[in-house]
């Protein structure tokens, strides 16, 4: 049957080409038309495969070259050509070879006064012009001049023909040679005049598609530089801006506005950033040469393309394109185990970092005696309370201890119960709660009583908010003398207004801050870091993006260009111009970023309530502008202020999909509400007109920049507020946290050792923490069990801007030292080696990605050098040492943050999955691979509300060969080597669906990760019977909360 159909079609096509009988040709054309008018495109493709395009084109040429062309044949022929040509990728070339282009142009010229025949000719030309090559040939043969005779000023006659002519011309102008020809002949002005005429006369918007076609012609011309120049000279920016402003709210005008927006973005003159240099405002003298990085590349774990950059991203689409061309395709490289990157004798130095393997614990008998396992050890974690002699040993008061006991009780009762509830940790009412102003109960022009009951009505007059909002460091803390006057003010405030915050002490923080070394030698502390943060009492939904926000912002940018007199352009803050004094008497906002982790380089007042902001590049770098953290003061309440951060680098952001920046109000903190909250509206993120300057790149223009814009209404007048990309977590906050953790543990139960992994390039100690359970006694059996516990290694914050990773780490640390029965089991069965901050210098100096050398430390694991990348060198050395003594970790996990995806997920490593995805099956079938790398993410998928298995990946990319995850997997032989990514934004699945992450959710993820490690061990073949028995007892007490996870 198929052969009969094929032979029948071929007979028809051969007859069509050879027959001179008019009736036969018409019949064949009718039959072909009927065949192609029903069914799918498969029929058209089948006809093309049998030579249908050539047959139709040859018939066209033969018919057109007769002395009197028969239009009864030509018209159905043109209709067939238009239908077939759209599906034939080689149609233009075939038409060129068969000389169909010339005859179609001749027929078009002959029928300029015959609209029906002309329309059919234009349909054919539209298909021919879809190929750039044939379009260029048509342009050489005068097609554009011919079409301009068809496209007339406004008329109600032959509008269908005019519309198709504009579409043909737009297709022709995809050819750059045609665009140059159009510029040289002055068509830019002609198109502008034609469009303006149609726009003015078409009062009822009946001919929107003709207006769109004219704009499409302009859009194609302005893709070349001479076209953009001609457009600007013709005042095209002003013309299109004026035309579109009157119809922004008219949905029927959407086709016109969308194209006009693209033209305005294309033609907006490119300009360098308003900075003296693209390099960072901070420099640091370094050993060795600073690596040069290609300015156009973003070698990031979470980089992805943003698709059509010129489009108007007003939708909520987050389509992600999987790129597999970077996968490692050589099986030998995937399975090879490289040798040591240092002399083997060096590894003995790391023995000092594993004292738990050699300690005798002689003090156990004398210090604790037989009371080691008595019931009185089951009390609050705050066993060792520091004395008041040293500010760093400032006492945690009774209120805070009570808070800790309450919190400890919650942790103990909540972790397994959350799992028992099937991850439904957020009540439905919370998930459906609308977006509300977190400060809605606070008066705008005066402070109410704080929730602590203190009388704060005189805060406005009795306190200098500006002075206390960024207090100076006191050198007195470094030598334990009496605090200075400024600290005494803070001390008084703490006693009258402070809200007790777990595991935080402002006095310890101040002492630690004085010892933190920064490139800029910061002298002030950010109030939120000093005062502390309490998680928001309620969850915050993702912001529902209003349609058209980005469009409005782009039109406002154009308005700045064409109406420069309306723009103030007043520099109100600059790291490059320290002599810029902020006028405290004017109405403009005051900015500051000269504190730990702060990042704001320049602030320019654009209008009364609008500011352009520029963030600083990473130290010794000219890239990675993304993280921001700064103080703003001098605001008015109930007034929306707009902030435009104009030099962001990433091509897309979760700010387009519901994420909001974070804000901390000093006045709110003094009222007893010291919280970072998500805030801002009218948020969008888009490519702007700024480019890296010629001097920085040596070429015409460098990389593109992007604008993050948002509006904020502050809760109080004359407040001091901090704004940040995400919840900040400083190095000093970490060191404070570790000290308080160490002093709060029950030393009879918890082995907690804090030591220095190494000194950073900036002279800051990089902490290494060891957590496990104390041995029951110093008997040989108990010490043997203690020393043979498997290791788990966790690291975080190699990328400074990923502060969410630190909050996850904070949750893990607090859980591991808690009295939760799961934490106790974990301590008794594992030794945790934790490096909570791999890049202290980057965090301290407000970097987003790099170390002080301007390099990504998570690309240095292959061959780190002690004097250039000390934290990576020694972290890798410690792992080498553990492997050398047969104690490689069960799990290695590096905590990260992700800017372009939602939820929490893991990246792991698999040889087979990588080869399979890369379509390299040769040799893959014979490879043996431990598939246990998938167990932990599957466990977390069932346990943690924020985690999703769907986003996990186990592919090994070439560009990730030098990351911690891949190096530890390949060189240390750790099959469960992971990167855990936490979204900056929130979740689009599970109980947290539609919610932004707060610090509570991130900390919970850290605790859930630890719980996952326990279940992973319980599911392993090597799990001891004693642990299974104890876990079974615990789980039975919890009503079988985890029973289904323990099925082997």
PDB file of N, CA, C and O in Angstrom, residues 8 345-346 348 356 432 876 887 916 956 973 1026:
ATOM      1  N   UNK A   8       2.153   6.640  -6.697  1.00  0.00           N
ATOM      2  CA  UNK A   8       1.082   7.526  -7.132  1.00  0.00           C
ATOM      3  C   UNK A   8       1.476   8.985  -7.005  1.00  0.00           C
ATOM      4  O   UNK A   8       1.226   9.794  -7.918  1.00  0.00           O
ATOM      5  N   UNK A 345      55.267  12.666  53.090  1.00  0.00           N
ATOM      6  CA  UNK A 345      55.693  12.932  54.470  1.00  0.00           C
ATOM      7  C   UNK A 345      55.010  14.160  55.062  1.00  0.00           C
ATOM      8  O   UNK A 345      54.997  14.349  56.284  1.00  0.00           O
ATOM      9  N   UNK A 346      54.439  14.997  54.217  1.00  0.00           N
ATOM     10  CA  UNK A 346      53.723  16.175  54.734  1.00  0.00           C
ATOM     11  C   UNK A 346      52.448  15.795  55.480  1.00  0.00           C
ATOM     12  O   UNK A 346      51.976  16.540  56.339  1.00  0.00           O
ATOM     13  N   UNK A 348      51.784  13.787  57.761  1.00  0.00           N
ATOM     14  CA  UNK A 348      51.878  13.571  59.204  1.00  0.00           C
ATOM     15  C   UNK A 348      51.544  14.831  59.987  1.00  0.00           C
ATOM     16  O   UNK A 348      51.129  14.781  61.150  1.00  0.00           O
ATOM     17  N   UNK A 356      41.639  13.421  68.457  1.00  0.00           N
ATOM     18  CA  UNK A 356      40.670  12.469  69.010  1.00  0.00           C
ATOM     19  C   UNK A 356      41.118  11.027  68.816  1.00  0.00           C
ATOM     20  O   UNK A 356      40.654  10.121  69.523  1.00  0.00           O
ATOM     21  N   UNK A 432      -0.968  29.638  52.644  1.00  0.00           N
ATOM     22  CA  UNK A 432      -1.900  30.429  51.847  1.00  0.00           C
ATOM     23  C   UNK A 432      -1.984  31.876  52.320  1.00  0.00           C
ATOM     24  O   UNK A 432      -2.763  32.645  51.789  1.00  0.00           O
ATOM     25  N   UNK A 876      42.221  19.880  51.835  1.00  0.00           N
ATOM     26  CA  UNK A 876      42.530  18.700  51.028  1.00  0.00           C
ATOM     27  C   UNK A 876      43.570  17.836  51.729  1.00  0.00           C
ATOM     28  O   UNK A 876      43.483  16.598  51.710  1.00  0.00           O
ATOM     29  N   UNK A 887      40.754   6.100  56.941  1.00  0.00           N
ATOM     30  CA  UNK A 887      39.580   6.697  57.581  1.00  0.00           C
ATOM     31  C   UNK A 887      38.918   7.745  56.678  1.00  0.00           C
ATOM     32  O   UNK A 887      38.442   8.778  57.152  1.00  0.00           O
ATOM     33  N   UNK A 916      26.394   7.746  30.202  1.00  0.00           N
ATOM     34  CA  UNK A 916      25.094   7.499  29.568  1.00  0.00           C
ATOM     35  C   UNK A 916      24.502   8.801  29.035  1.00  0.00           C
ATOM     36  O   UNK A 916      23.991   8.861  27.927  1.00  0.00           O
ATOM     37  N   UNK A 956      29.270  14.425  35.912  1.00  0.00           N
ATOM     38  CA  UNK A 956      30.600  15.000  36.126  1.00  0.00           C
ATOM     39  C   UNK A 956      30.971  15.801  34.885  1.00  0.00           C
ATOM     40  O   UNK A 956      31.178  15.240  33.811  1.00  0.00           O
ATOM     41  N   UNK A 973      38.402   8.765  46.705  1.00  0.00           N
ATOM     42  CA  UNK A 973      37.596   7.566  46.594  1.00  0.00           C
ATOM     43  C   UNK A 973      36.317   7.613  47.409  1.00  0.00           C
ATOM     44  O   UNK A 973      35.777   6.567  47.784  1.00  0.00           O
ATOM     45  N   UNK A1026      24.079  -2.939  67.666  1.00  0.00           N
ATOM     46  CA  UNK A1026      23.800  -2.077  68.812  1.00  0.00           C
ATOM     47  C   UNK A1026      23.117  -0.783  68.372  1.00  0.00           C
ATOM     48  O   UNK A1026      22.142  -0.334  68.988  1.00  0.00           O
TER      49      UNK A1026
END
